[in-house]
């Protein structure tokens, strides 16, 4: 296996700034050489050049590759996501075929951990390594996913925001093509579109990873960590601060990222001081019966995920 880790992102113009910030954080923490590709959709030449210059000023070289408009033809429009999300199903067309492993990252990730172990972590016979979707389990939708996606009575549903991919298996087994075909044939089956399609096609062929490699908001709520690969999934983001979902330290990180970037005007600050909102968020959480029920459930999830990552 190469000493270099190939990483891939997918973004449109709306997520371009935070994708760049994720890349900056990724590079700052990495102890190994990185090869970074960004698959783009609906981004103009001027915006791409601005992003390239921003990353270059931090010593980071990135290869931007655009999705062809024709590749989106016929695909169901995601209700709460940009169509660029389908870009990860098209990576087989856009990334070099001769890589052994690819780390895929959503743009709304903040990498506060060295990803070097993901270059060599054993996948065994699996096509991908991924982290279970914690929130789906906590809201009681595990059985629904098992039934709808034929995951089996003990199968689990992973979040596709961070994927460690055996690139040769991915290409040989035509994972992207099969996901696209499934989406075209039975679009109503896949509520989360490409993520559900990936779970369907990769059922029984993915290895569970420790929660630290895709630390979702549900994990932060119940066991906040200083160092992890944080993933701000969902509609509420720490750079759009009209809410109380994320701890202030994440909001401050993005405030600093934006301030030192060409996109400073795009940061949406809170009208109420976020320190007050952070205090309210913590108070509401501690008074919520649901929080305490989920806290116990989360401890079981974290334990099982840790054990699965060791034997998976």
PDB file of C-alpha atoms in Angstrom:
ATOM      1  CA  UNK A   1       0.000   0.000   0.000  1.00  0.00           C
ATOM      2  CA  UNK A   2       1.230   3.472  -0.905  1.00  0.00           C
ATOM      3  CA  UNK A   3       2.523   5.857   1.761  1.00  0.00           C
ATOM      4  CA  UNK A   4       0.178   8.495   0.332  1.00  0.00           C
ATOM      5  CA  UNK A   5      -3.520   8.657   1.180  1.00  0.00           C
ATOM      6  CA  UNK A   6      -5.923   9.686  -1.560  1.00  0.00           C
ATOM      7  CA  UNK A   7      -8.799  11.818  -0.248  1.00  0.00           C
ATOM      8  CA  UNK A   8     -11.928  12.916  -2.083  1.00  0.00           C
ATOM      9  CA  UNK A   9     -14.606  15.511  -1.431  1.00  0.00           C
ATOM     10  CA  UNK A  10     -17.743  16.426  -3.362  1.00  0.00           C
ATOM     11  CA  UNK A  11     -19.112  19.972  -3.321  1.00  0.00           C
ATOM     12  CA  UNK A  12     -21.198  22.615  -5.022  1.00  0.00           C
ATOM     13  CA  UNK A  13     -20.847  26.387  -4.634  1.00  0.00           C
ATOM     14  CA  UNK A  14     -22.850  26.456  -1.414  1.00  0.00           C
ATOM     15  CA  UNK A  15     -20.475  24.078   0.347  1.00  0.00           C
ATOM     16  CA  UNK A  16     -17.277  25.262  -1.336  1.00  0.00           C
ATOM     17  CA  UNK A  17     -15.992  27.428   1.583  1.00  0.00           C
ATOM     18  CA  UNK A  18     -16.537  24.806   4.290  1.00  0.00           C
ATOM     19  CA  UNK A  19     -15.104  22.094   2.055  1.00  0.00           C
ATOM     20  CA  UNK A  20     -11.939  24.192   1.781  1.00  0.00           C
ATOM     21  CA  UNK A  21     -11.900  24.618   5.561  1.00  0.00           C
ATOM     22  CA  UNK A  22     -12.228  20.862   6.015  1.00  0.00           C
ATOM     23  CA  UNK A  23      -9.257  20.363   3.679  1.00  0.00           C
ATOM     24  CA  UNK A  24      -7.172  22.888   5.627  1.00  0.00           C
ATOM     25  CA  UNK A  25      -7.963  21.100   8.901  1.00  0.00           C
ATOM     26  CA  UNK A  26      -7.306  17.692   7.319  1.00  0.00           C
ATOM     27  CA  UNK A  27      -3.891  18.741   6.049  1.00  0.00           C
ATOM     28  CA  UNK A  28      -2.942  20.412   9.335  1.00  0.00           C
ATOM     29  CA  UNK A  29      -3.536  17.203  11.313  1.00  0.00           C
ATOM     30  CA  UNK A  30      -2.137  14.677   8.830  1.00  0.00           C
ATOM     31  CA  UNK A  31       1.199  12.990   9.472  1.00  0.00           C
ATOM     32  CA  UNK A  32       1.291  11.471   5.975  1.00  0.00           C
ATOM     33  CA  UNK A  33       1.262  12.795   2.441  1.00  0.00           C
ATOM     34  CA  UNK A  34      -2.203  13.494   1.057  1.00  0.00           C
ATOM     35  CA  UNK A  35      -3.500  13.513  -2.495  1.00  0.00           C
ATOM     36  CA  UNK A  36      -6.737  15.499  -2.540  1.00  0.00           C
ATOM     37  CA  UNK A  37      -9.457  15.536  -5.187  1.00  0.00           C
ATOM     38  CA  UNK A  38     -12.563  17.710  -5.073  1.00  0.00           C
ATOM     39  CA  UNK A  39     -15.452  16.633  -7.272  1.00  0.00           C
ATOM     40  CA  UNK A  40     -17.449  19.744  -8.196  1.00  0.00           C
ATOM     41  CA  UNK A  41     -20.918  20.557  -9.483  1.00  0.00           C
ATOM     42  CA  UNK A  42     -22.435  23.934 -10.346  1.00  0.00           C
ATOM     43  CA  UNK A  43     -19.313  25.965  -9.537  1.00  0.00           C
ATOM     44  CA  UNK A  44     -18.056  28.700 -11.835  1.00  0.00           C
ATOM     45  CA  UNK A  45     -14.448  29.148 -12.940  1.00  0.00           C
ATOM     46  CA  UNK A  46     -13.942  32.281 -10.836  1.00  0.00           C
ATOM     47  CA  UNK A  47     -15.109  30.538  -7.656  1.00  0.00           C
ATOM     48  CA  UNK A  48     -12.871  27.549  -8.334  1.00  0.00           C
ATOM     49  CA  UNK A  49      -9.869  29.785  -8.885  1.00  0.00           C
ATOM     50  CA  UNK A  50     -10.611  31.603  -5.627  1.00  0.00           C
ATOM     51  CA  UNK A  51     -10.762  28.279  -3.765  1.00  0.00           C
ATOM     52  CA  UNK A  52      -7.577  27.048  -5.422  1.00  0.00           C
ATOM     53  CA  UNK A  53      -5.741  30.245  -4.464  1.00  0.00           C
ATOM     54  CA  UNK A  54      -7.007  30.064  -0.877  1.00  0.00           C
ATOM     55  CA  UNK A  55      -5.733  26.499  -0.481  1.00  0.00           C
ATOM     56  CA  UNK A  56      -2.450  27.251  -2.250  1.00  0.00           C
ATOM     57  CA  UNK A  57      -1.805  30.110   0.179  1.00  0.00           C
ATOM     58  CA  UNK A  58      -1.806  27.439   2.887  1.00  0.00           C
ATOM     59  CA  UNK A  59       0.524  25.151   0.968  1.00  0.00           C
ATOM     60  CA  UNK A  60      -2.201  22.742  -0.152  1.00  0.00           C
ATOM     61  CA  UNK A  61      -2.527  21.482  -3.709  1.00  0.00           C
ATOM     62  CA  UNK A  62      -5.930  20.156  -4.787  1.00  0.00           C
ATOM     63  CA  UNK A  63      -7.207  18.670  -8.040  1.00  0.00           C
ATOM     64  CA  UNK A  64     -10.715  19.859  -8.951  1.00  0.00           C
ATOM     65  CA  UNK A  65     -12.721  17.596 -11.267  1.00  0.00           C
ATOM     66  CA  UNK A  66     -16.195  18.500 -12.519  1.00  0.00           C
ATOM     67  CA  UNK A  67     -19.219  16.227 -12.833  1.00  0.00           C
ATOM     68  CA  UNK A  68     -20.795  16.290 -16.281  1.00  0.00           C
ATOM     69  CA  UNK A  69     -24.369  17.559 -16.355  1.00  0.00           C
ATOM     70  CA  UNK A  70     -25.441  14.447 -18.263  1.00  0.00           C
ATOM     71  CA  UNK A  71     -24.434  12.252 -15.319  1.00  0.00           C
ATOM     72  CA  UNK A  72     -27.291  13.683 -13.227  1.00  0.00           C
ATOM     73  CA  UNK A  73     -29.927  12.939 -15.862  1.00  0.00           C
ATOM     74  CA  UNK A  74     -32.915  11.021 -14.528  1.00  0.00           C
ATOM     75  CA  UNK A  75     -31.728  10.927 -10.907  1.00  0.00           C
ATOM     76  CA  UNK A  76     -34.340  11.858  -8.270  1.00  0.00           C
ATOM     77  CA  UNK A  77     -33.851  15.340  -6.850  1.00  0.00           C
ATOM     78  CA  UNK A  78     -32.741  15.122  -3.193  1.00  0.00           C
ATOM     79  CA  UNK A  79     -35.271  16.974  -1.027  1.00  0.00           C
ATOM     80  CA  UNK A  80     -32.874  18.422   1.552  1.00  0.00           C
ATOM     81  CA  UNK A  81     -29.533  17.987  -0.198  1.00  0.00           C
ATOM     82  CA  UNK A  82     -27.926  19.503  -3.302  1.00  0.00           C
ATOM     83  CA  UNK A  83     -27.700  17.228  -6.313  1.00  0.00           C
ATOM     84  CA  UNK A  84     -23.895  17.371  -5.914  1.00  0.00           C
ATOM     85  CA  UNK A  85     -24.347  14.683  -3.264  1.00  0.00           C
ATOM     86  CA  UNK A  86     -24.556  12.168  -6.120  1.00  0.00           C
ATOM     87  CA  UNK A  87     -20.963  13.025  -6.984  1.00  0.00           C
ATOM     88  CA  UNK A  88     -19.620  10.337  -4.662  1.00  0.00           C
ATOM     89  CA  UNK A  89     -21.429   7.756  -6.800  1.00  0.00           C
ATOM     90  CA  UNK A  90     -19.605   9.114  -9.852  1.00  0.00           C
ATOM     91  CA  UNK A  91     -16.072   9.031  -8.443  1.00  0.00           C
ATOM     92  CA  UNK A  92     -15.232   5.962 -10.520  1.00  0.00           C
ATOM     93  CA  UNK A  93     -15.393   8.221 -13.587  1.00  0.00           C
ATOM     94  CA  UNK A  94     -13.363  11.050 -12.115  1.00  0.00           C
ATOM     95  CA  UNK A  95     -10.635   9.679  -9.848  1.00  0.00           C
ATOM     96  CA  UNK A  96      -7.546   7.759 -11.026  1.00  0.00           C
ATOM     97  CA  UNK A  97      -8.241   4.016 -11.315  1.00  0.00           C
ATOM     98  CA  UNK A  98      -4.880   2.867  -9.943  1.00  0.00           C
ATOM     99  CA  UNK A  99      -5.256   3.978  -6.299  1.00  0.00           C
ATOM    100  CA  UNK A 100      -5.521   1.311  -3.625  1.00  0.00           C
ATOM    101  CA  UNK A 101      -7.556   3.241  -1.072  1.00  0.00           C
ATOM    102  CA  UNK A 102      -9.655   6.390  -1.081  1.00  0.00           C
ATOM    103  CA  UNK A 103     -10.885   8.348   1.933  1.00  0.00           C
ATOM    104  CA  UNK A 104     -14.129  10.108   1.065  1.00  0.00           C
ATOM    105  CA  UNK A 105     -15.182  13.073   3.247  1.00  0.00           C
ATOM    106  CA  UNK A 106     -18.257  15.273   3.200  1.00  0.00           C
ATOM    107  CA  UNK A 107     -17.525  18.991   3.133  1.00  0.00           C
ATOM    108  CA  UNK A 108     -19.268  19.553   6.475  1.00  0.00           C
ATOM    109  CA  UNK A 109     -16.564  17.659   8.348  1.00  0.00           C
ATOM    110  CA  UNK A 110     -13.967  19.217  10.635  1.00  0.00           C
ATOM    111  CA  UNK A 111     -10.891  17.028  10.985  1.00  0.00           C
ATOM    112  CA  UNK A 112      -9.397  17.317  14.456  1.00  0.00           C
ATOM    113  CA  UNK A 113      -7.558  14.000  14.316  1.00  0.00           C
ATOM    114  CA  UNK A 114      -4.766  12.491  12.222  1.00  0.00           C
ATOM    115  CA  UNK A 115      -6.348  10.345   9.513  1.00  0.00           C
ATOM    116  CA  UNK A 116      -3.136   8.379   8.884  1.00  0.00           C
ATOM    117  CA  UNK A 117      -4.511   5.198  10.565  1.00  0.00           C
ATOM    118  CA  UNK A 118      -7.253   5.061   7.931  1.00  0.00           C
ATOM    119  CA  UNK A 119      -4.625   4.391   5.272  1.00  0.00           C
ATOM    120  CA  UNK A 120      -3.819   0.975   6.768  1.00  0.00           C
ATOM    121  CA  UNK A 121      -6.827   0.020   8.885  1.00  0.00           C
ATOM    122  CA  UNK A 122      -7.840  -3.493   7.745  1.00  0.00           C
ATOM    123  CA  UNK A 123     -11.027  -3.674   5.712  1.00  0.00           C
ATOM    124  CA  UNK A 124     -10.689  -7.446   5.207  1.00  0.00           C
ATOM    125  CA  UNK A 125     -13.259  -8.441   2.549  1.00  0.00           C
ATOM    126  CA  UNK A 126     -15.305  -5.258   2.896  1.00  0.00           C
ATOM    127  CA  UNK A 127     -15.613  -2.672   0.147  1.00  0.00           C
ATOM    128  CA  UNK A 128     -15.890   0.245   2.561  1.00  0.00           C
ATOM    129  CA  UNK A 129     -15.281   1.117   6.181  1.00  0.00           C
ATOM    130  CA  UNK A 130     -17.864   3.446   7.719  1.00  0.00           C
ATOM    131  CA  UNK A 131     -19.456   4.547  10.990  1.00  0.00           C
ATOM    132  CA  UNK A 132     -23.017   3.653  11.924  1.00  0.00           C
ATOM    133  CA  UNK A 133     -25.621   6.412  11.723  1.00  0.00           C
ATOM    134  CA  UNK A 134     -25.975   7.155  15.433  1.00  0.00           C
ATOM    135  CA  UNK A 135     -28.951   9.482  15.179  1.00  0.00           C
ATOM    136  CA  UNK A 136     -30.977   6.950  13.188  1.00  0.00           C
ATOM    137  CA  UNK A 137     -30.625   4.428  16.007  1.00  0.00           C
ATOM    138  CA  UNK A 138     -31.466   6.933  18.747  1.00  0.00           C
ATOM    139  CA  UNK A 139     -34.703   8.001  17.033  1.00  0.00           C
ATOM    140  CA  UNK A 140     -35.777   4.368  16.612  1.00  0.00           C
ATOM    141  CA  UNK A 141     -35.370   4.009  12.851  1.00  0.00           C
ATOM    142  CA  UNK A 142     -32.979   1.061  12.805  1.00  0.00           C
ATOM    143  CA  UNK A 143     -35.645  -1.564  12.106  1.00  0.00           C
ATOM    144  CA  UNK A 144     -37.258   0.595   9.431  1.00  0.00           C
ATOM    145  CA  UNK A 145     -33.931   0.812   7.585  1.00  0.00           C
ATOM    146  CA  UNK A 146     -33.335  -2.922   7.944  1.00  0.00           C
ATOM    147  CA  UNK A 147     -36.689  -3.695   6.392  1.00  0.00           C
ATOM    148  CA  UNK A 148     -36.710  -1.072   3.635  1.00  0.00           C
ATOM    149  CA  UNK A 149     -33.124  -1.695   2.470  1.00  0.00           C
ATOM    150  CA  UNK A 150     -32.962  -5.480   3.020  1.00  0.00           C
ATOM    151  CA  UNK A 151     -30.153  -5.114   5.552  1.00  0.00           C
ATOM    152  CA  UNK A 152     -31.097  -8.273   7.408  1.00  0.00           C
ATOM    153  CA  UNK A 153     -32.241  -8.745  11.019  1.00  0.00           C
ATOM    154  CA  UNK A 154     -28.855  -7.716  12.443  1.00  0.00           C
ATOM    155  CA  UNK A 155     -27.686  -5.367   9.710  1.00  0.00           C
ATOM    156  CA  UNK A 156     -26.913  -1.747  10.485  1.00  0.00           C
ATOM    157  CA  UNK A 157     -27.141   1.483   8.536  1.00  0.00           C
ATOM    158  CA  UNK A 158     -23.991   3.565   8.109  1.00  0.00           C
ATOM    159  CA  UNK A 159     -23.556   7.273   7.599  1.00  0.00           C
ATOM    160  CA  UNK A 160     -21.874   7.915   4.240  1.00  0.00           C
ATOM    161  CA  UNK A 161     -20.231  11.231   5.177  1.00  0.00           C
ATOM    162  CA  UNK A 162     -16.913   9.463   5.821  1.00  0.00           C
ATOM    163  CA  UNK A 163     -15.996   6.365   3.825  1.00  0.00           C
ATOM    164  CA  UNK A 164     -12.756   4.419   3.765  1.00  0.00           C
ATOM    165  CA  UNK A 165     -12.919   2.789   0.339  1.00  0.00           C
ATOM    166  CA  UNK A 166     -11.077  -0.202  -1.069  1.00  0.00           C
ATOM    167  CA  UNK A 167     -10.804   1.476  -4.445  1.00  0.00           C
ATOM    168  CA  UNK A 168     -10.098  -1.638  -6.497  1.00  0.00           C
ATOM    169  CA  UNK A 169     -13.117  -3.467  -5.006  1.00  0.00           C
ATOM    170  CA  UNK A 170     -15.301  -0.366  -5.404  1.00  0.00           C
ATOM    171  CA  UNK A 171     -14.469  -0.228  -9.102  1.00  0.00           C
ATOM    172  CA  UNK A 172     -14.495  -3.988  -9.706  1.00  0.00           C
ATOM    173  CA  UNK A 173     -17.877  -4.426  -8.006  1.00  0.00           C
ATOM    174  CA  UNK A 174     -19.223  -1.283  -9.706  1.00  0.00           C
ATOM    175  CA  UNK A 175     -20.555   0.172  -6.471  1.00  0.00           C
ATOM    176  CA  UNK A 176     -21.253   3.614  -7.903  1.00  0.00           C
ATOM    177  CA  UNK A 177     -22.924   2.266 -11.034  1.00  0.00           C
ATOM    178  CA  UNK A 178     -25.109  -0.124  -9.048  1.00  0.00           C
ATOM    179  CA  UNK A 179     -26.198   2.642  -6.679  1.00  0.00           C
ATOM    180  CA  UNK A 180     -27.136   4.874  -9.610  1.00  0.00           C
ATOM    181  CA  UNK A 181     -29.067   2.046 -11.263  1.00  0.00           C
ATOM    182  CA  UNK A 182     -30.977   1.346  -8.043  1.00  0.00           C
ATOM    183  CA  UNK A 183     -31.859   5.030  -7.655  1.00  0.00           C
ATOM    184  CA  UNK A 184     -33.218   5.127 -11.191  1.00  0.00           C
ATOM    185  CA  UNK A 185     -35.191   1.889 -10.832  1.00  0.00           C
ATOM    186  CA  UNK A 186     -36.820   2.388  -7.405  1.00  0.00           C
ATOM    187  CA  UNK A 187     -36.212   5.978  -6.259  1.00  0.00           C
ATOM    188  CA  UNK A 188     -38.955   5.871  -3.619  1.00  0.00           C
ATOM    189  CA  UNK A 189     -37.102   3.193  -1.697  1.00  0.00           C
ATOM    190  CA  UNK A 190     -34.183   5.475  -0.899  1.00  0.00           C
ATOM    191  CA  UNK A 191     -35.297   8.273   1.417  1.00  0.00           C
ATOM    192  CA  UNK A 192     -31.744   9.543   1.874  1.00  0.00           C
ATOM    193  CA  UNK A 193     -31.044   8.966  -1.830  1.00  0.00           C
ATOM    194  CA  UNK A 194     -27.342   8.190  -2.381  1.00  0.00           C
ATOM    195  CA  UNK A 195     -26.680   7.309   1.272  1.00  0.00           C
ATOM    196  CA  UNK A 196     -29.531   4.802   1.327  1.00  0.00           C
ATOM    197  CA  UNK A 197     -28.444   3.439  -2.038  1.00  0.00           C
ATOM    198  CA  UNK A 198     -24.925   2.901  -0.692  1.00  0.00           C
ATOM    199  CA  UNK A 199     -26.303   1.063   2.335  1.00  0.00           C
ATOM    200  CA  UNK A 200     -28.427  -1.115   0.065  1.00  0.00           C
ATOM    201  CA  UNK A 201     -25.668  -1.986  -2.380  1.00  0.00           C
ATOM    202  CA  UNK A 202     -22.973  -2.403   0.295  1.00  0.00           C
ATOM    203  CA  UNK A 203     -25.089  -4.414   2.745  1.00  0.00           C
ATOM    204  CA  UNK A 204     -22.918  -7.131   4.215  1.00  0.00           C
ATOM    205  CA  UNK A 205     -19.866  -5.582   2.510  1.00  0.00           C
ATOM    206  CA  UNK A 206     -18.899  -2.785   4.907  1.00  0.00           C
ATOM    207  CA  UNK A 207     -16.732  -2.764   7.999  1.00  0.00           C
ATOM    208  CA  UNK A 208     -17.855  -0.767  11.071  1.00  0.00           C
ATOM    209  CA  UNK A 209     -15.348   1.849  12.223  1.00  0.00           C
ATOM    210  CA  UNK A 210     -15.013   3.450  15.640  1.00  0.00           C
ATOM    211  CA  UNK A 211     -17.303   6.452  16.192  1.00  0.00           C
ATOM    212  CA  UNK A 212     -14.319   8.832  16.315  1.00  0.00           C
ATOM    213  CA  UNK A 213     -13.970   8.605  12.526  1.00  0.00           C
ATOM    214  CA  UNK A 214     -17.398  10.148  11.896  1.00  0.00           C
ATOM    215  CA  UNK A 215     -18.343  11.922  15.110  1.00  0.00           C
ATOM    216  CA  UNK A 216     -21.896  12.990  14.499  1.00  0.00           C
ATOM    217  CA  UNK A 217     -23.940  15.586  16.453  1.00  0.00           C
ATOM    218  CA  UNK A 218     -25.657  12.818  18.429  1.00  0.00           C
ATOM    219  CA  UNK A 219     -22.238  11.691  19.631  1.00  0.00           C
ATOM    220  CA  UNK A 220     -21.185  15.216  20.572  1.00  0.00           C
ATOM    221  CA  UNK A 221     -24.368  15.636  22.633  1.00  0.00           C
ATOM    222  CA  UNK A 222     -23.720  12.538  24.721  1.00  0.00           C
ATOM    223  CA  UNK A 223     -19.924  12.251  24.799  1.00  0.00           C
ATOM    224  CA  UNK A 224     -18.219  15.359  23.454  1.00  0.00           C
ATOM    225  CA  UNK A 225     -14.588  14.783  22.492  1.00  0.00           C
ATOM    226  CA  UNK A 226     -11.783  17.237  21.934  1.00  0.00           C
ATOM    227  CA  UNK A 227     -10.279  15.238  19.085  1.00  0.00           C
ATOM    228  CA  UNK A 228     -12.244  13.403  16.392  1.00  0.00           C
ATOM    229  CA  UNK A 229     -13.332  13.640  12.795  1.00  0.00           C
ATOM    230  CA  UNK A 230     -16.425  15.756  13.452  1.00  0.00           C
ATOM    231  CA  UNK A 231     -19.312  15.640  11.000  1.00  0.00           C
ATOM    232  CA  UNK A 232     -21.990  18.342  11.168  1.00  0.00           C
ATOM    233  CA  UNK A 233     -24.684  16.442   9.316  1.00  0.00           C
ATOM    234  CA  UNK A 234     -28.219  17.748   8.998  1.00  0.00           C
ATOM    235  CA  UNK A 235     -29.572  21.169   8.149  1.00  0.00           C
ATOM    236  CA  UNK A 236     -28.225  23.017  11.199  1.00  0.00           C
ATOM    237  CA  UNK A 237     -24.596  23.966  10.767  1.00  0.00           C
ATOM    238  CA  UNK A 238     -22.121  25.713  13.097  1.00  0.00           C
ATOM    239  CA  UNK A 239     -21.496  28.379  10.448  1.00  0.00           C
ATOM    240  CA  UNK A 240     -25.239  29.147  10.335  1.00  0.00           C
ATOM    241  CA  UNK A 241     -25.766  30.029  13.959  1.00  0.00           C
ATOM    242  CA  UNK A 242     -29.470  30.791  14.318  1.00  0.00           C
ATOM    243  CA  UNK A 243     -29.870  27.674  16.490  1.00  0.00           C
ATOM    244  CA  UNK A 244     -28.441  25.954  19.558  1.00  0.00           C
ATOM    245  CA  UNK A 245     -27.340  22.614  18.184  1.00  0.00           C
ATOM    246  CA  UNK A 246     -23.549  22.857  18.240  1.00  0.00           C
ATOM    247  CA  UNK A 247     -21.209  23.808  21.100  1.00  0.00           C
ATOM    248  CA  UNK A 248     -19.680  27.246  20.849  1.00  0.00           C
ATOM    249  CA  UNK A 249     -16.160  25.955  20.184  1.00  0.00           C
ATOM    250  CA  UNK A 250     -17.267  24.702  16.758  1.00  0.00           C
ATOM    251  CA  UNK A 251     -19.023  27.947  15.949  1.00  0.00           C
ATOM    252  CA  UNK A 252     -15.865  29.844  16.886  1.00  0.00           C
ATOM    253  CA  UNK A 253     -13.697  27.629  14.680  1.00  0.00           C
ATOM    254  CA  UNK A 254     -15.857  28.376  11.661  1.00  0.00           C
ATOM    255  CA  UNK A 255     -16.060  32.056  12.537  1.00  0.00           C
ATOM    256  CA  UNK A 256     -12.233  32.125  12.434  1.00  0.00           C
ATOM    257  CA  UNK A 257     -12.078  30.128   9.205  1.00  0.00           C
ATOM    258  CA  UNK A 258     -14.465  32.477   7.443  1.00  0.00           C
ATOM    259  CA  UNK A 259     -12.781  35.618   8.777  1.00  0.00           C
ATOM    260  CA  UNK A 260      -9.438  34.562   7.273  1.00  0.00           C
ATOM    261  CA  UNK A 261     -10.925  33.549   3.911  1.00  0.00           C
ATOM    262  CA  UNK A 262     -12.320  35.196   0.765  1.00  0.00           C
ATOM    263  CA  UNK A 263     -15.824  34.225   1.981  1.00  0.00           C
ATOM    264  CA  UNK A 264     -15.940  36.220   5.240  1.00  0.00           C
ATOM    265  CA  UNK A 265     -19.283  37.820   4.319  1.00  0.00           C
ATOM    266  CA  UNK A 266     -20.957  34.398   4.042  1.00  0.00           C
ATOM    267  CA  UNK A 267     -20.693  33.508   7.733  1.00  0.00           C
ATOM    268  CA  UNK A 268     -24.095  33.847   9.409  1.00  0.00           C
ATOM    269  CA  UNK A 269     -23.548  35.055  12.956  1.00  0.00           C
ATOM    270  CA  UNK A 270     -26.201  34.783  15.650  1.00  0.00           C
ATOM    271  CA  UNK A 271     -28.239  37.809  16.667  1.00  0.00           C
ATOM    272  CA  UNK A 272     -28.238  36.575  20.272  1.00  0.00           C
ATOM    273  CA  UNK A 273     -24.676  36.075  21.624  1.00  0.00           C
ATOM    274  CA  UNK A 274     -23.803  32.464  21.053  1.00  0.00           C
ATOM    275  CA  UNK A 275     -22.430  32.112  24.580  1.00  0.00           C
ATOM    276  CA  UNK A 276     -25.974  32.711  25.831  1.00  0.00           C
ATOM    277  CA  UNK A 277     -27.386  30.274  23.271  1.00  0.00           C
ATOM    278  CA  UNK A 278     -24.777  27.700  24.291  1.00  0.00           C
ATOM    279  CA  UNK A 279     -25.792  28.031  27.940  1.00  0.00           C
ATOM    280  CA  UNK A 280     -29.492  27.682  27.031  1.00  0.00           C
ATOM    281  CA  UNK A 281     -28.707  24.637  24.881  1.00  0.00           C
ATOM    282  CA  UNK A 282     -26.981  22.896  27.775  1.00  0.00           C
ATOM    283  CA  UNK A 283     -29.755  23.753  30.209  1.00  0.00           C
ATOM    284  CA  UNK A 284     -32.513  22.457  27.926  1.00  0.00           C
ATOM    285  CA  UNK A 285     -30.570  19.278  27.333  1.00  0.00           C
ATOM    286  CA  UNK A 286     -30.108  18.510  31.031  1.00  0.00           C
ATOM    287  CA  UNK A 287     -33.819  19.064  31.722  1.00  0.00           C
ATOM    288  CA  UNK A 288     -34.976  16.826  28.881  1.00  0.00           C
ATOM    289  CA  UNK A 289     -36.163  13.269  29.735  1.00  0.00           C
ATOM    290  CA  UNK A 290     -35.378  12.289  26.160  1.00  0.00           C
ATOM    291  CA  UNK A 291     -31.764  13.314  26.666  1.00  0.00           C
ATOM    292  CA  UNK A 292     -31.350  10.973  29.613  1.00  0.00           C
ATOM    293  CA  UNK A 293     -33.054   8.098  27.802  1.00  0.00           C
ATOM    294  CA  UNK A 294     -30.838   8.570  24.777  1.00  0.00           C
ATOM    295  CA  UNK A 295     -27.731   8.929  26.904  1.00  0.00           C
ATOM    296  CA  UNK A 296     -28.075   5.362  28.160  1.00  0.00           C
ATOM    297  CA  UNK A 297     -28.834   4.133  24.649  1.00  0.00           C
ATOM    298  CA  UNK A 298     -25.810   6.001  23.307  1.00  0.00           C
ATOM    299  CA  UNK A 299     -23.474   4.264  25.752  1.00  0.00           C
ATOM    300  CA  UNK A 300     -24.600   0.915  24.336  1.00  0.00           C
ATOM    301  CA  UNK A 301     -24.129   2.180  20.767  1.00  0.00           C
ATOM    302  CA  UNK A 302     -20.599   3.436  21.516  1.00  0.00           C
ATOM    303  CA  UNK A 303     -19.660   0.174  23.205  1.00  0.00           C
ATOM    304  CA  UNK A 304     -20.995  -1.964  20.369  1.00  0.00           C
ATOM    305  CA  UNK A 305     -19.377   0.271  17.721  1.00  0.00           C
ATOM    306  CA  UNK A 306     -16.022   0.045  19.484  1.00  0.00           C
ATOM    307  CA  UNK A 307     -16.227  -3.729  19.696  1.00  0.00           C
ATOM    308  CA  UNK A 308     -17.350  -4.039  16.077  1.00  0.00           C
ATOM    309  CA  UNK A 309     -14.471  -1.869  14.876  1.00  0.00           C
ATOM    310  CA  UNK A 310     -12.015  -4.238  16.523  1.00  0.00           C
ATOM    311  CA  UNK A 311     -13.435  -7.464  15.108  1.00  0.00           C
ATOM    312  CA  UNK A 312     -15.139  -6.201  11.937  1.00  0.00           C
TER     313      UNK A 312
END
